[in-house]
């Protein structure tokens, strides 16, 4: 059970190093803002809250082309499990296969976790748990 003190703060106390990861489409991406505001969404395919919230992220992505969106799968059994999750939700943004190093660098405590990076790769907002499309928009301002 999470206590209030376990929740993610909005402060930028996480400064992630750029991470290079493989995507489900066998591309390589770097988790780095690269001059454009970016939402990094950490999820686990078995996470029920992730299954409820990912569609809000997909809608947000389609309606806000000025903001990059990248999802990073963590704590998965195999690539097939992540592919099934992605296909079930018809995701069109990049989905990367994460690892324990990325999880540690971003200090991911649970799923789903949202990180908003400004153009200089500084974490300007982060949250844990379900959020709506409007909640994503407000966090990205």
CSV table of N, CA, C and O in Angstrom, one decimal, residues 49-102:
chain,number,residue,atom,x,y,z
A,49,UNK,N,-4.3,-0.7,-13.8
A,49,UNK,CA,-4.5,0.7,-13.9
A,49,UNK,C,-3.9,1.2,-15.2
A,49,UNK,O,-4.4,2.1,-15.9
A,50,UNK,N,-2.8,0.6,-15.6
A,50,UNK,CA,-2.2,0.9,-16.9
A,50,UNK,C,-3.2,0.6,-18.1
A,50,UNK,O,-3.3,1.4,-19.0
A,51,UNK,N,-3.8,-0.5,-17.9
A,51,UNK,CA,-4.8,-0.9,-19.0
A,51,UNK,C,-6.0,0.1,-19.1
A,51,UNK,O,-6.5,0.3,-20.1
A,52,UNK,N,-6.3,0.8,-17.9
A,52,UNK,CA,-7.4,1.8,-17.9
A,52,UNK,C,-6.9,3.1,-18.4
A,52,UNK,O,-7.6,3.9,-19.0
A,53,UNK,N,-5.6,3.4,-18.1
A,53,UNK,CA,-5.2,4.8,-18.4
A,53,UNK,C,-4.5,5.0,-19.7
A,53,UNK,O,-4.4,6.1,-20.2
A,54,UNK,N,-4.0,3.9,-20.3
A,54,UNK,CA,-3.2,4.1,-21.6
A,54,UNK,C,-4.0,4.7,-22.7
A,54,UNK,O,-3.5,5.4,-23.6
A,55,UNK,N,-5.3,4.4,-22.8
A,55,UNK,CA,-6.1,5.0,-23.8
A,55,UNK,C,-6.2,6.5,-23.7
A,55,UNK,O,-6.3,7.2,-24.7
A,56,UNK,N,-6.1,7.0,-22.5
A,56,UNK,CA,-6.1,8.5,-22.3
A,56,UNK,C,-4.8,9.1,-22.9
A,56,UNK,O,-4.8,10.1,-23.5
A,57,UNK,N,-3.7,8.3,-22.7
A,57,UNK,CA,-2.4,8.8,-23.3
A,57,UNK,C,-2.5,8.7,-24.8
A,57,UNK,O,-1.9,9.6,-25.5
A,58,UNK,N,-3.1,7.7,-25.4
A,58,UNK,CA,-3.2,7.6,-26.8
A,58,UNK,C,-4.0,8.8,-27.4
A,58,UNK,O,-3.6,9.4,-28.4
A,59,UNK,N,-5.1,9.1,-26.8
A,59,UNK,CA,-5.9,10.3,-27.2
A,59,UNK,C,-5.1,11.6,-27.1
A,59,UNK,O,-5.1,12.4,-28.0
A,60,UNK,N,-4.4,11.7,-25.9
A,60,UNK,CA,-3.6,12.9,-25.7
A,60,UNK,C,-2.5,13.0,-26.8
A,60,UNK,O,-2.3,14.1,-27.4
A,61,UNK,N,-1.9,11.9,-27.2
A,61,UNK,CA,-0.9,11.9,-28.2
A,61,UNK,C,-1.4,12.4,-29.6
A,61,UNK,O,-0.8,13.2,-30.3
A,62,UNK,N,-2.6,11.9,-29.9
A,62,UNK,CA,-3.2,12.3,-31.2
A,62,UNK,C,-3.6,13.7,-31.3
A,62,UNK,O,-3.6,14.3,-32.3
A,63,UNK,N,-4.0,14.3,-30.1
A,63,UNK,CA,-4.5,15.7,-30.1
A,63,UNK,C,-3.4,16.7,-29.8
A,63,UNK,O,-3.7,17.9,-29.8
A,64,UNK,N,-2.2,16.3,-29.4
A,64,UNK,CA,-1.2,17.2,-29.1
A,64,UNK,C,0.2,16.9,-29.8
A,64,UNK,O,1.1,16.5,-29.1
A,65,UNK,N,0.2,17.1,-31.1
A,65,UNK,CA,1.4,16.7,-31.9
A,65,UNK,C,2.7,17.5,-31.5
A,65,UNK,O,3.8,17.1,-31.8
A,66,UNK,N,2.5,18.6,-30.8
A,66,UNK,CA,3.7,19.4,-30.4
A,66,UNK,C,4.4,18.8,-29.2
A,66,UNK,O,5.5,19.2,-28.8
A,67,UNK,N,3.9,17.7,-28.6
A,67,UNK,CA,4.5,17.0,-27.4
A,67,UNK,C,4.8,15.6,-27.8
A,67,UNK,O,3.9,14.8,-28.3
A,68,UNK,N,6.0,15.2,-27.6
A,68,UNK,CA,6.4,13.8,-27.8
A,68,UNK,C,5.9,12.9,-26.7
A,68,UNK,O,5.8,13.3,-25.6
A,69,UNK,N,5.5,11.7,-27.1
A,69,UNK,CA,5.1,10.7,-26.1
A,69,UNK,C,5.8,9.4,-26.4
A,69,UNK,O,5.9,9.0,-27.5
A,70,UNK,N,6.4,8.8,-25.3
A,70,UNK,CA,7.1,7.6,-25.4
A,70,UNK,C,6.6,6.7,-24.2
A,70,UNK,O,6.6,7.2,-23.1
A,71,UNK,N,6.2,5.5,-24.5
A,71,UNK,CA,5.9,4.6,-23.4
A,71,UNK,C,7.0,3.6,-23.2
A,71,UNK,O,7.7,3.2,-24.2
A,72,UNK,N,7.3,3.3,-22.0
A,72,UNK,CA,8.4,2.3,-21.7
A,72,UNK,C,7.8,1.2,-20.8
A,72,UNK,O,7.3,1.4,-19.7
A,73,UNK,N,7.9,0.0,-21.4
A,73,UNK,CA,7.4,-1.2,-20.6
A,73,UNK,C,8.5,-1.7,-19.7
A,73,UNK,O,9.7,-1.7,-20.0
A,74,UNK,N,8.1,-2.0,-18.4
A,74,UNK,CA,9.0,-2.5,-17.4
A,74,UNK,C,8.3,-3.7,-16.8
A,74,UNK,O,7.1,-3.9,-16.8
A,75,UNK,N,9.1,-4.5,-16.1
A,75,UNK,CA,8.6,-5.7,-15.4
A,75,UNK,C,7.7,-6.6,-16.2
A,75,UNK,O,6.7,-7.1,-15.7
A,76,UNK,N,8.1,-6.8,-17.5
A,76,UNK,CA,7.3,-7.7,-18.3
A,76,UNK,C,8.0,-9.1,-18.5
A,76,UNK,O,9.2,-9.2,-18.2
A,77,UNK,N,7.3,-10.1,-18.9
A,77,UNK,CA,7.8,-11.4,-19.0
A,77,UNK,C,8.6,-11.5,-20.3
A,77,UNK,O,9.8,-12.0,-20.3
A,78,UNK,N,8.0,-11.1,-21.4
A,78,UNK,CA,8.7,-11.1,-22.7
A,78,UNK,C,8.1,-10.1,-23.6
A,78,UNK,O,7.1,-9.4,-23.3
A,79,UNK,N,8.8,-9.9,-24.8
A,79,UNK,CA,8.4,-8.9,-25.7
A,79,UNK,C,7.0,-9.2,-26.2
A,79,UNK,O,6.2,-8.3,-26.5
A,80,UNK,N,6.6,-10.4,-26.4
A,80,UNK,CA,5.2,-10.8,-26.8
A,80,UNK,C,4.2,-10.2,-25.9
A,80,UNK,O,3.1,-9.8,-26.4
A,81,UNK,N,4.4,-10.3,-24.6
A,81,UNK,CA,3.5,-9.7,-23.6
A,81,UNK,C,3.3,-8.2,-23.9
A,81,UNK,O,2.1,-7.7,-23.8
A,82,UNK,N,4.3,-7.5,-24.1
A,82,UNK,CA,4.3,-6.1,-24.4
A,82,UNK,C,3.6,-5.8,-25.7
A,82,UNK,O,2.7,-4.9,-25.8
A,83,UNK,N,3.9,-6.6,-26.7
A,83,UNK,CA,3.2,-6.5,-28.0
A,83,UNK,C,1.7,-6.7,-27.9
A,83,UNK,O,0.9,-5.9,-28.5
A,84,UNK,N,1.3,-7.6,-27.2
A,84,UNK,CA,-0.1,-7.9,-27.0
A,84,UNK,C,-0.8,-6.7,-26.3
A,84,UNK,O,-1.9,-6.3,-26.8
A,85,UNK,N,-0.2,-6.1,-25.3
A,85,UNK,CA,-0.7,-4.9,-24.6
A,85,UNK,C,-0.9,-3.8,-25.6
A,85,UNK,O,-1.9,-3.1,-25.7
A,86,UNK,N,0.2,-3.6,-26.4
A,86,UNK,CA,0.2,-2.5,-27.4
A,86,UNK,C,-0.8,-2.7,-28.5
A,86,UNK,O,-1.6,-1.7,-28.8
A,87,UNK,N,-1.0,-3.9,-29.0
A,87,UNK,CA,-2.0,-4.1,-30.0
A,87,UNK,C,-3.4,-4.0,-29.4
A,87,UNK,O,-4.3,-3.5,-30.1
A,88,UNK,N,-3.6,-4.5,-28.2
A,88,UNK,CA,-5.0,-4.4,-27.6
A,88,UNK,C,-5.4,-2.9,-27.5
A,88,UNK,O,-6.6,-2.6,-27.6
A,89,UNK,N,-4.5,-2.0,-27.3
A,89,UNK,CA,-4.8,-0.6,-27.1
A,89,UNK,C,-4.6,0.2,-28.4
A,89,UNK,O,-4.8,1.4,-28.4
A,90,UNK,N,-4.1,-0.4,-29.5
A,90,UNK,CA,-3.9,0.2,-30.7
A,90,UNK,C,-3.0,1.5,-30.6
A,90,UNK,O,-3.3,2.6,-31.1
A,91,UNK,N,-1.9,1.3,-29.9
A,91,UNK,CA,-1.0,2.5,-29.6
A,91,UNK,C,-0.2,2.8,-30.9
A,91,UNK,O,0.3,2.0,-31.6
A,92,UNK,N,-0.1,4.1,-31.1
A,92,UNK,CA,0.6,4.6,-32.3
A,92,UNK,C,1.9,5.4,-31.9
A,92,UNK,O,2.6,5.8,-32.8
A,93,UNK,N,2.1,5.7,-30.7
A,93,UNK,CA,3.3,6.3,-30.3
A,93,UNK,C,4.4,5.2,-30.0
A,93,UNK,O,4.1,4.0,-29.9
A,94,UNK,N,5.7,5.6,-29.9
A,94,UNK,CA,6.7,4.6,-29.7
A,94,UNK,C,6.6,3.9,-28.3
A,94,UNK,O,6.3,4.6,-27.3
A,95,UNK,N,6.8,2.6,-28.3
A,95,UNK,CA,6.8,1.8,-27.1
A,95,UNK,C,8.1,1.1,-27.0
A,95,UNK,O,8.5,0.3,-27.9
A,96,UNK,N,8.9,1.5,-26.0
A,96,UNK,CA,10.2,0.9,-25.8
A,96,UNK,C,10.2,-0.2,-24.7
A,96,UNK,O,9.4,-0.2,-23.8
A,97,UNK,N,11.2,-1.0,-24.8
A,97,UNK,CA,11.4,-2.1,-23.9
A,97,UNK,C,12.4,-1.6,-22.8
A,97,UNK,O,13.6,-1.5,-23.2
A,98,UNK,N,11.9,-1.4,-21.6
A,98,UNK,CA,12.8,-0.9,-20.6
A,98,UNK,C,13.6,-2.0,-19.9
A,98,UNK,O,13.4,-3.1,-20.2
A,99,UNK,N,14.3,-1.5,-18.9
A,99,UNK,CA,15.2,-2.4,-18.1
A,99,UNK,C,15.3,-1.9,-16.7
A,99,UNK,O,14.8,-0.8,-16.4
A,100,UNK,N,16.0,-2.6,-15.9
A,100,UNK,CA,16.2,-2.2,-14.5
A,100,UNK,C,17.0,-0.9,-14.3
A,100,UNK,O,16.7,-0.1,-13.4
A,101,UNK,N,17.9,-0.6,-15.3
A,101,UNK,CA,18.7,0.6,-15.2
A,101,UNK,C,17.8,1.8,-15.4
A,101,UNK,O,17.9,2.8,-14.7
A,102,UNK,N,16.9,1.7,-16.4
A,102,UNK,CA,16.0,2.9,-16.7
A,102,UNK,C,15.1,3.0,-15.5
A,102,UNK,O,14.8,4.2,-15.0
